[in-house]
Amino acid sequence: MAARRALRAHVEVVALHVSPVHAYEGRPADGPRPDPEPASRDRVEVRAGLGLVGDRYFNRPAHRTAAVTVFAVESLERAARDLGLAAVPSPLVVRRNVVLRGFDVDGLDRGAVFGLDSGDGPVRFEAHRPAHPCGWMNAVVAPGALTALRGRGGLRCVPLDDGLLRLGPAVLTT
């Protein structure tokens, strides 16, 4: 097996999402549960092995290797085009913690380690498994969104470092 080359890419962190509750429970026809506080963040605090401070999966043993989800906004933009939507929905509707522009998140292999530095030093993550979209996507994006996002739902990761991530320009390294 050939070794992968190290990569350094300039990306943008377009959305950060932290919520203490799981909004997509029950039947999509009933609509999502409202967040008790705004889920959108300008910055998030990352804790190695635990996740994002304040998030519903922080320090949950069952989610240690899946505590942080990372998503490429281009996947949502492509789904919107494929579905003929007049506008691209907010990246917050996919409920992924870190939404990036400029990198094919779904192209990373399981076990891949990547770092994000948005100005406060690098924070490394290890990719563990795909973050498959759920049926709620048909309710919150548009009918057909589940199929349009299949294979492009992002990755579930474990943070390897403590640190901060902020909205805006960042550098991603592999």
mmCIF file with all atom_site columns, C-alpha atoms in Angstrom:
data_model
loop_
_atom_site.group_PDB
_atom_site.id
_atom_site.type_symbol
_atom_site.label_atom_id
_atom_site.label_alt_id
_atom_site.label_comp_id
_atom_site.label_asym_id
_atom_site.label_entity_id
_atom_site.label_seq_id
_atom_site.pdbx_PDB_ins_code
_atom_site.Cartn_x
_atom_site.Cartn_y
_atom_site.Cartn_z
_atom_site.occupancy
_atom_site.B_iso_or_equiv
_atom_site.pdbx_formal_charge
_atom_site.auth_seq_id
_atom_site.auth_comp_id
_atom_site.auth_asym_id
_atom_site.auth_atom_id
_atom_site.pdbx_PDB_model_num
ATOM 1   C CA . MET A 1 1   ? 0.000   0.000  0.000  1.00 0.00 ? 1   MET A CA 1
ATOM 2   C CA . ALA A 1 2   ? 1.425   3.403  -0.974 1.00 0.00 ? 2   ALA A CA 1
ATOM 3   C CA . ALA A 1 3   ? 1.898   6.023  1.721  1.00 0.00 ? 3   ALA A CA 1
ATOM 4   C CA . ARG A 1 4   ? -0.273  9.101  1.439  1.00 0.00 ? 4   ARG A CA 1
ATOM 5   C CA . ARG A 1 5   ? 1.386   12.455 0.982  1.00 0.00 ? 5   ARG A CA 1
ATOM 6   C CA . ALA A 1 6   ? 0.963   15.058 3.661  1.00 0.00 ? 6   ALA A CA 1
ATOM 7   C CA . LEU A 1 7   ? -1.477  17.749 2.617  1.00 0.00 ? 7   LEU A CA 1
ATOM 8   C CA . ARG A 1 8   ? -1.869  21.369 3.649  1.00 0.00 ? 8   ARG A CA 1
ATOM 9   C CA . ALA A 1 9   ? -5.067  23.058 2.465  1.00 0.00 ? 9   ALA A CA 1
ATOM 10  C CA . HIS A 1 10  ? -6.518  26.494 3.084  1.00 0.00 ? 10  HIS A CA 1
ATOM 11  C CA . VAL A 1 11  ? -10.149 25.986 4.094  1.00 0.00 ? 11  VAL A CA 1
ATOM 12  C CA . GLU A 1 12  ? -12.916 28.002 5.679  1.00 0.00 ? 12  GLU A CA 1
ATOM 13  C CA . VAL A 1 13  ? -14.846 27.021 8.785  1.00 0.00 ? 13  VAL A CA 1
ATOM 14  C CA . VAL A 1 14  ? -18.328 28.139 7.682  1.00 0.00 ? 14  VAL A CA 1
ATOM 15  C CA . ALA A 1 15  ? -20.369 26.846 10.621 1.00 0.00 ? 15  ALA A CA 1
ATOM 16  C CA . LEU A 1 16  ? -19.849 25.532 14.138 1.00 0.00 ? 16  LEU A CA 1
ATOM 17  C CA . HIS A 1 17  ? -22.723 23.725 15.808 1.00 0.00 ? 17  HIS A CA 1
ATOM 18  C CA . VAL A 1 18  ? -22.967 22.802 19.500 1.00 0.00 ? 18  VAL A CA 1
ATOM 19  C CA . SER A 1 19  ? -26.241 21.714 21.053 1.00 0.00 ? 19  SER A CA 1
ATOM 20  C CA . PRO A 1 20  ? -26.977 20.089 24.412 1.00 0.00 ? 20  PRO A CA 1
ATOM 21  C CA . VAL A 1 21  ? -30.017 18.254 22.943 1.00 0.00 ? 21  VAL A CA 1
ATOM 22  C CA . HIS A 1 22  ? -30.689 15.980 20.008 1.00 0.00 ? 22  HIS A CA 1
ATOM 23  C CA . ALA A 1 23  ? -33.201 17.959 17.917 1.00 0.00 ? 23  ALA A CA 1
ATOM 24  C CA . TYR A 1 24  ? -33.962 15.214 15.378 1.00 0.00 ? 24  TYR A CA 1
ATOM 25  C CA . GLU A 1 25  ? -35.872 12.687 17.473 1.00 0.00 ? 25  GLU A CA 1
ATOM 26  C CA . GLY A 1 26  ? -39.276 11.227 16.868 1.00 0.00 ? 26  GLY A CA 1
ATOM 27  C CA . ARG A 1 27  ? -41.155 11.647 13.619 1.00 0.00 ? 27  ARG A CA 1
ATOM 28  C CA . PRO A 1 28  ? -39.911 14.145 11.044 1.00 0.00 ? 28  PRO A CA 1
ATOM 29  C CA . ALA A 1 29  ? -43.540 15.124 10.370 1.00 0.00 ? 29  ALA A CA 1
ATOM 30  C CA . ASP A 1 30  ? -43.666 16.537 13.913 1.00 0.00 ? 30  ASP A CA 1
ATOM 31  C CA . GLY A 1 31  ? -40.689 18.785 13.236 1.00 0.00 ? 31  GLY A CA 1
ATOM 32  C CA . PRO A 1 32  ? -37.395 19.108 15.085 1.00 0.00 ? 32  PRO A CA 1
ATOM 33  C CA . ARG A 1 33  ? -37.153 19.769 18.799 1.00 0.00 ? 33  ARG A CA 1
ATOM 34  C CA . PRO A 1 34  ? -36.145 23.395 19.376 1.00 0.00 ? 34  PRO A CA 1
ATOM 35  C CA . ASP A 1 35  ? -32.669 24.031 20.720 1.00 0.00 ? 35  ASP A CA 1
ATOM 36  C CA . PRO A 1 36  ? -32.805 25.434 24.261 1.00 0.00 ? 36  PRO A CA 1
ATOM 37  C CA . GLU A 1 37  ? -30.057 27.885 23.281 1.00 0.00 ? 37  GLU A CA 1
ATOM 38  C CA . PRO A 1 38  ? -28.613 28.960 19.928 1.00 0.00 ? 38  PRO A CA 1
ATOM 39  C CA . ALA A 1 39  ? -26.706 26.042 18.378 1.00 0.00 ? 39  ALA A CA 1
ATOM 40  C CA . SER A 1 40  ? -24.579 28.232 16.091 1.00 0.00 ? 40  SER A CA 1
ATOM 41  C CA . ARG A 1 41  ? -21.239 29.258 17.570 1.00 0.00 ? 41  ARG A CA 1
ATOM 42  C CA . ASP A 1 42  ? -18.467 31.659 16.564 1.00 0.00 ? 42  ASP A CA 1
ATOM 43  C CA . ARG A 1 43  ? -15.975 29.434 18.376 1.00 0.00 ? 43  ARG A CA 1
ATOM 44  C CA . VAL A 1 44  ? -15.965 26.031 20.061 1.00 0.00 ? 44  VAL A CA 1
ATOM 45  C CA . GLU A 1 45  ? -13.796 24.557 22.770 1.00 0.00 ? 45  GLU A CA 1
ATOM 46  C CA . VAL A 1 46  ? -12.416 21.114 21.902 1.00 0.00 ? 46  VAL A CA 1
ATOM 47  C CA . ARG A 1 47  ? -11.313 18.570 24.529 1.00 0.00 ? 47  ARG A CA 1
ATOM 48  C CA . ALA A 1 48  ? -9.116  15.624 23.571 1.00 0.00 ? 48  ALA A CA 1
ATOM 49  C CA . GLY A 1 49  ? -11.006 12.346 23.670 1.00 0.00 ? 49  GLY A CA 1
ATOM 50  C CA . LEU A 1 50  ? -14.200 14.042 24.878 1.00 0.00 ? 50  LEU A CA 1
ATOM 51  C CA . GLY A 1 51  ? -15.604 16.245 22.103 1.00 0.00 ? 51  GLY A CA 1
ATOM 52  C CA . LEU A 1 52  ? -16.920 19.805 22.041 1.00 0.00 ? 52  LEU A CA 1
ATOM 53  C CA . VAL A 1 53  ? -17.720 21.464 25.352 1.00 0.00 ? 53  VAL A CA 1
ATOM 54  C CA . GLY A 1 54  ? -21.492 21.887 25.678 1.00 0.00 ? 54  GLY A CA 1
ATOM 55  C CA . ASP A 1 55  ? -22.429 19.405 22.950 1.00 0.00 ? 55  ASP A CA 1
ATOM 56  C CA . ARG A 1 56  ? -24.824 16.518 23.552 1.00 0.00 ? 56  ARG A CA 1
ATOM 57  C CA . TYR A 1 57  ? -22.090 13.948 22.776 1.00 0.00 ? 57  TYR A CA 1
ATOM 58  C CA . PHE A 1 58  ? -19.399 15.499 25.003 1.00 0.00 ? 58  PHE A CA 1
ATOM 59  C CA . ASN A 1 59  ? -17.856 12.870 27.312 1.00 0.00 ? 59  ASN A CA 1
ATOM 60  C CA . ARG A 1 60  ? -20.433 10.202 26.420 1.00 0.00 ? 60  ARG A CA 1
ATOM 61  C CA . PRO A 1 61  ? -18.691 6.795  26.486 1.00 0.00 ? 61  PRO A CA 1
ATOM 62  C CA . ALA A 1 62  ? -20.805 5.463  23.598 1.00 0.00 ? 62  ALA A CA 1
ATOM 63  C CA . HIS A 1 63  ? -19.687 8.388  21.415 1.00 0.00 ? 63  HIS A CA 1
ATOM 64  C CA . ARG A 1 64  ? -16.005 8.735  22.312 1.00 0.00 ? 64  ARG A CA 1
ATOM 65  C CA . THR A 1 65  ? -14.867 7.853  18.782 1.00 0.00 ? 65  THR A CA 1
ATOM 66  C CA . ALA A 1 66  ? -17.732 9.786  17.198 1.00 0.00 ? 66  ALA A CA 1
ATOM 67  C CA . ALA A 1 67  ? -18.072 12.846 19.430 1.00 0.00 ? 67  ALA A CA 1
ATOM 68  C CA . VAL A 1 68  ? -17.339 15.412 16.691 1.00 0.00 ? 68  VAL A CA 1
ATOM 69  C CA . THR A 1 69  ? -18.844 15.440 13.214 1.00 0.00 ? 69  THR A CA 1
ATOM 70  C CA . VAL A 1 70  ? -17.087 17.223 10.358 1.00 0.00 ? 70  VAL A CA 1
ATOM 71  C CA . PHE A 1 71  ? -18.898 18.028 7.110  1.00 0.00 ? 71  PHE A CA 1
ATOM 72  C CA . ALA A 1 72  ? -18.078 19.666 3.760  1.00 0.00 ? 72  ALA A CA 1
ATOM 73  C CA . VAL A 1 73  ? -20.568 22.415 2.852  1.00 0.00 ? 73  VAL A CA 1
ATOM 74  C CA . GLU A 1 74  ? -20.002 21.561 -0.811 1.00 0.00 ? 74  GLU A CA 1
ATOM 75  C CA . SER A 1 75  ? -21.996 18.361 -0.187 1.00 0.00 ? 75  SER A CA 1
ATOM 76  C CA . LEU A 1 76  ? -25.015 20.405 0.865  1.00 0.00 ? 76  LEU A CA 1
ATOM 77  C CA . GLU A 1 77  ? -24.548 22.768 -2.091 1.00 0.00 ? 77  GLU A CA 1
ATOM 78  C CA . ARG A 1 78  ? -24.427 19.803 -4.492 1.00 0.00 ? 78  ARG A CA 1
ATOM 79  C CA . ALA A 1 79  ? -27.553 18.303 -2.920 1.00 0.00 ? 79  ALA A CA 1
ATOM 80  C CA . ALA A 1 80  ? -29.348 21.645 -3.297 1.00 0.00 ? 80  ALA A CA 1
ATOM 81  C CA . ARG A 1 81  ? -28.384 21.774 -7.004 1.00 0.00 ? 81  ARG A CA 1
ATOM 82  C CA . ASP A 1 82  ? -29.389 18.128 -7.544 1.00 0.00 ? 82  ASP A CA 1
ATOM 83  C CA . LEU A 1 83  ? -32.757 18.792 -5.906 1.00 0.00 ? 83  LEU A CA 1
ATOM 84  C CA . GLY A 1 84  ? -33.342 22.030 -7.831 1.00 0.00 ? 84  GLY A CA 1
ATOM 85  C CA . LEU A 1 85  ? -33.611 24.174 -4.699 1.00 0.00 ? 85  LEU A CA 1
ATOM 86  C CA . ALA A 1 86  ? -33.728 27.944 -5.171 1.00 0.00 ? 86  ALA A CA 1
ATOM 87  C CA . ALA A 1 87  ? -31.262 28.451 -2.315 1.00 0.00 ? 87  ALA A CA 1
ATOM 88  C CA . VAL A 1 88  ? -28.816 26.359 -0.326 1.00 0.00 ? 88  VAL A CA 1
ATOM 89  C CA . PRO A 1 89  ? -30.147 25.673 3.176  1.00 0.00 ? 89  PRO A CA 1
ATOM 90  C CA . SER A 1 90  ? -28.195 26.785 6.209  1.00 0.00 ? 90  SER A CA 1
ATOM 91  C CA . PRO A 1 91  ? -25.374 24.332 6.928  1.00 0.00 ? 91  PRO A CA 1
ATOM 92  C CA . LEU A 1 92  ? -26.664 24.189 10.499 1.00 0.00 ? 92  LEU A CA 1
ATOM 93  C CA . VAL A 1 93  ? -29.655 22.053 9.416  1.00 0.00 ? 93  VAL A CA 1
ATOM 94  C CA . VAL A 1 94  ? -27.417 19.031 8.854  1.00 0.00 ? 94  VAL A CA 1
ATOM 95  C CA . ARG A 1 95  ? -26.492 19.236 12.585 1.00 0.00 ? 95  ARG A CA 1
ATOM 96  C CA . ARG A 1 96  ? -22.781 18.570 11.977 1.00 0.00 ? 96  ARG A CA 1
ATOM 97  C CA . ASN A 1 97  ? -20.415 20.175 14.484 1.00 0.00 ? 97  ASN A CA 1
ATOM 98  C CA . VAL A 1 98  ? -17.762 21.556 12.132 1.00 0.00 ? 98  VAL A CA 1
ATOM 99  C CA . VAL A 1 99  ? -18.689 22.579 8.587  1.00 0.00 ? 99  VAL A CA 1
ATOM 100 C CA . LEU A 1 100 ? -15.803 23.296 6.221  1.00 0.00 ? 100 LEU A CA 1
ATOM 101 C CA . ARG A 1 101 ? -15.454 24.756 2.748  1.00 0.00 ? 101 ARG A CA 1
ATOM 102 C CA . GLY A 1 102 ? -12.557 23.700 0.556  1.00 0.00 ? 102 GLY A CA 1
ATOM 103 C CA . PHE A 1 103 ? -11.843 20.090 1.527  1.00 0.00 ? 103 PHE A CA 1
ATOM 104 C CA . ASP A 1 104 ? -13.404 16.731 0.616  1.00 0.00 ? 104 ASP A CA 1
ATOM 105 C CA . VAL A 1 105 ? -14.077 15.509 4.142  1.00 0.00 ? 105 VAL A CA 1
ATOM 106 C CA . ASP A 1 106 ? -15.752 12.329 2.893  1.00 0.00 ? 106 ASP A CA 1
ATOM 107 C CA . GLY A 1 107 ? -12.569 11.427 0.994  1.00 0.00 ? 107 GLY A CA 1
ATOM 108 C CA . LEU A 1 108 ? -10.617 10.825 4.210  1.00 0.00 ? 108 LEU A CA 1
ATOM 109 C CA . ASP A 1 109 ? -9.968  7.203  5.180  1.00 0.00 ? 109 ASP A CA 1
ATOM 110 C CA . ARG A 1 110 ? -10.991 5.691  8.500  1.00 0.00 ? 110 ARG A CA 1
ATOM 111 C CA . GLY A 1 111 ? -8.160  6.213  10.944 1.00 0.00 ? 111 GLY A CA 1
ATOM 112 C CA . ALA A 1 112 ? -6.854  9.247  9.066  1.00 0.00 ? 112 ALA A CA 1
ATOM 113 C CA . VAL A 1 113 ? -5.540  12.003 11.314 1.00 0.00 ? 113 VAL A CA 1
ATOM 114 C CA . PHE A 1 114 ? -6.089  15.588 10.218 1.00 0.00 ? 114 PHE A CA 1
ATOM 115 C CA . GLY A 1 115 ? -5.535  18.916 11.904 1.00 0.00 ? 115 GLY A CA 1
ATOM 116 C CA . LEU A 1 116 ? -7.469  22.160 11.792 1.00 0.00 ? 116 LEU A CA 1
ATOM 117 C CA . ASP A 1 117 ? -5.913  25.475 12.759 1.00 0.00 ? 117 ASP A CA 1
ATOM 118 C CA . SER A 1 118 ? -8.259  28.456 12.703 1.00 0.00 ? 118 SER A CA 1
ATOM 119 C CA . GLY A 1 119 ? -5.777  30.784 14.392 1.00 0.00 ? 119 GLY A CA 1
ATOM 120 C CA . ASP A 1 120 ? -5.429  29.382 17.907 1.00 0.00 ? 120 ASP A CA 1
ATOM 121 C CA . GLY A 1 121 ? -3.122  26.485 17.071 1.00 0.00 ? 121 GLY A CA 1
ATOM 122 C CA . PRO A 1 122 ? -3.803  23.125 15.473 1.00 0.00 ? 122 PRO A CA 1
ATOM 123 C CA . VAL A 1 123 ? -6.406  20.714 16.790 1.00 0.00 ? 123 VAL A CA 1
ATOM 124 C CA . ARG A 1 124 ? -6.016  17.167 15.494 1.00 0.00 ? 124 ARG A CA 1
ATOM 125 C CA . PHE A 1 125 ? -8.863  14.732 14.857 1.00 0.00 ? 125 PHE A CA 1
ATOM 126 C CA . GLU A 1 126 ? -8.942  11.055 13.983 1.00 0.00 ? 126 GLU A CA 1
ATOM 127 C CA . ALA A 1 127 ? -11.616 10.005 11.480 1.00 0.00 ? 127 ALA A CA 1
ATOM 128 C CA . HIS A 1 128 ? -13.527 6.940  12.630 1.00 0.00 ? 128 HIS A CA 1
ATOM 129 C CA . ARG A 1 129 ? -16.603 6.393  10.491 1.00 0.00 ? 129 ARG A CA 1
ATOM 130 C CA . PRO A 1 130 ? -19.004 8.087  8.116  1.00 0.00 ? 130 PRO A CA 1
ATOM 131 C CA . ALA A 1 131 ? -21.714 10.319 9.557  1.00 0.00 ? 131 ALA A CA 1
ATOM 132 C CA . HIS A 1 132 ? -24.581 8.919  7.500  1.00 0.00 ? 132 HIS A CA 1
ATOM 133 C CA . PRO A 1 133 ? -27.461 11.307 6.818  1.00 0.00 ? 133 PRO A CA 1
ATOM 134 C CA . CYS A 1 134 ? -30.816 10.350 8.307  1.00 0.00 ? 134 CYS A CA 1
ATOM 135 C CA . GLY A 1 135 ? -34.424 10.591 7.147  1.00 0.00 ? 135 GLY A CA 1
ATOM 136 C CA . TRP A 1 136 ? -34.725 13.958 8.846  1.00 0.00 ? 136 TRP A CA 1
ATOM 137 C CA . MET A 1 137 ? -32.815 15.473 5.896  1.00 0.00 ? 137 MET A CA 1
ATOM 138 C CA . ASN A 1 138 ? -35.958 15.029 3.775  1.00 0.00 ? 138 ASN A CA 1
ATOM 139 C CA . ALA A 1 139 ? -37.847 17.181 6.308  1.00 0.00 ? 139 ALA A CA 1
ATOM 140 C CA . VAL A 1 140 ? -35.296 19.906 7.067  1.00 0.00 ? 140 VAL A CA 1
ATOM 141 C CA . VAL A 1 141 ? -33.536 20.271 3.683  1.00 0.00 ? 141 VAL A CA 1
ATOM 142 C CA . ALA A 1 142 ? -36.056 19.034 1.075  1.00 0.00 ? 142 ALA A CA 1
ATOM 143 C CA . PRO A 1 143 ? -37.709 15.820 -0.077 1.00 0.00 ? 143 PRO A CA 1
ATOM 144 C CA . GLY A 1 144 ? -34.989 13.645 -1.612 1.00 0.00 ? 144 GLY A CA 1
ATOM 145 C CA . ALA A 1 145 ? -32.168 15.122 0.487  1.00 0.00 ? 145 ALA A CA 1
ATOM 146 C CA . LEU A 1 146 ? -31.450 11.829 2.247  1.00 0.00 ? 146 LEU A CA 1
ATOM 147 C CA . THR A 1 147 ? -30.615 10.227 -1.087 1.00 0.00 ? 147 THR A CA 1
ATOM 148 C CA . ALA A 1 148 ? -28.788 13.331 -2.354 1.00 0.00 ? 148 ALA A CA 1
ATOM 149 C CA . LEU A 1 149 ? -26.537 13.354 0.732  1.00 0.00 ? 149 LEU A CA 1
ATOM 150 C CA . ARG A 1 150 ? -25.911 9.591  0.861  1.00 0.00 ? 150 ARG A CA 1
ATOM 151 C CA . GLY A 1 151 ? -22.148 9.006  0.936  1.00 0.00 ? 151 GLY A CA 1
ATOM 152 C CA . ARG A 1 152 ? -21.552 12.725 1.582  1.00 0.00 ? 152 ARG A CA 1
ATOM 153 C CA . GLY A 1 153 ? -22.714 13.123 5.189  1.00 0.00 ? 153 GLY A CA 1
ATOM 154 C CA . GLY A 1 154 ? -19.303 13.871 6.683  1.00 0.00 ? 154 GLY A CA 1
ATOM 155 C CA . LEU A 1 155 ? -17.219 11.996 9.246  1.00 0.00 ? 155 LEU A CA 1
ATOM 156 C CA . ARG A 1 156 ? -17.492 11.107 12.915 1.00 0.00 ? 156 ARG A CA 1
ATOM 157 C CA . CYS A 1 157 ? -14.224 11.867 14.637 1.00 0.00 ? 157 CYS A CA 1
ATOM 158 C CA . VAL A 1 158 ? -12.461 11.873 17.968 1.00 0.00 ? 158 VAL A CA 1
ATOM 159 C CA . PRO A 1 159 ? -10.439 14.962 18.896 1.00 0.00 ? 159 PRO A CA 1
ATOM 160 C CA . LEU A 1 160 ? -6.825  14.208 19.772 1.00 0.00 ? 160 LEU A CA 1
ATOM 161 C CA . ASP A 1 161 ? -5.961  17.630 21.199 1.00 0.00 ? 161 ASP A CA 1
ATOM 162 C CA . ASP A 1 162 ? -7.487  20.307 23.390 1.00 0.00 ? 162 ASP A CA 1
ATOM 163 C CA . GLY A 1 163 ? -7.967  23.605 21.599 1.00 0.00 ? 163 GLY A CA 1
ATOM 164 C CA . LEU A 1 164 ? -10.258 26.162 19.997 1.00 0.00 ? 164 LEU A CA 1
ATOM 165 C CA . LEU A 1 165 ? -11.848 26.337 16.586 1.00 0.00 ? 165 LEU A CA 1
ATOM 166 C CA . ARG A 1 166 ? -13.264 29.567 15.184 1.00 0.00 ? 166 ARG A CA 1
ATOM 167 C CA . LEU A 1 167 ? -15.343 30.552 12.189 1.00 0.00 ? 167 LEU A CA 1
ATOM 168 C CA . GLY A 1 168 ? -13.348 31.844 9.241  1.00 0.00 ? 168 GLY A CA 1
ATOM 169 C CA . PRO A 1 169 ? -10.129 30.954 7.470  1.00 0.00 ? 169 PRO A CA 1
ATOM 170 C CA . ALA A 1 170 ? -8.286  27.861 8.636  1.00 0.00 ? 170 ALA A CA 1
ATOM 171 C CA . VAL A 1 171 ? -5.552  25.487 7.575  1.00 0.00 ? 171 VAL A CA 1
ATOM 172 C CA . LEU A 1 172 ? -6.251  21.780 7.311  1.00 0.00 ? 172 LEU A CA 1
ATOM 173 C CA . THR A 1 173 ? -3.325  19.348 7.381  1.00 0.00 ? 173 THR A CA 1
ATOM 174 C CA . THR A 1 174 ? -3.165  15.595 6.939  1.00 0.00 ? 174 THR A CA 1
#
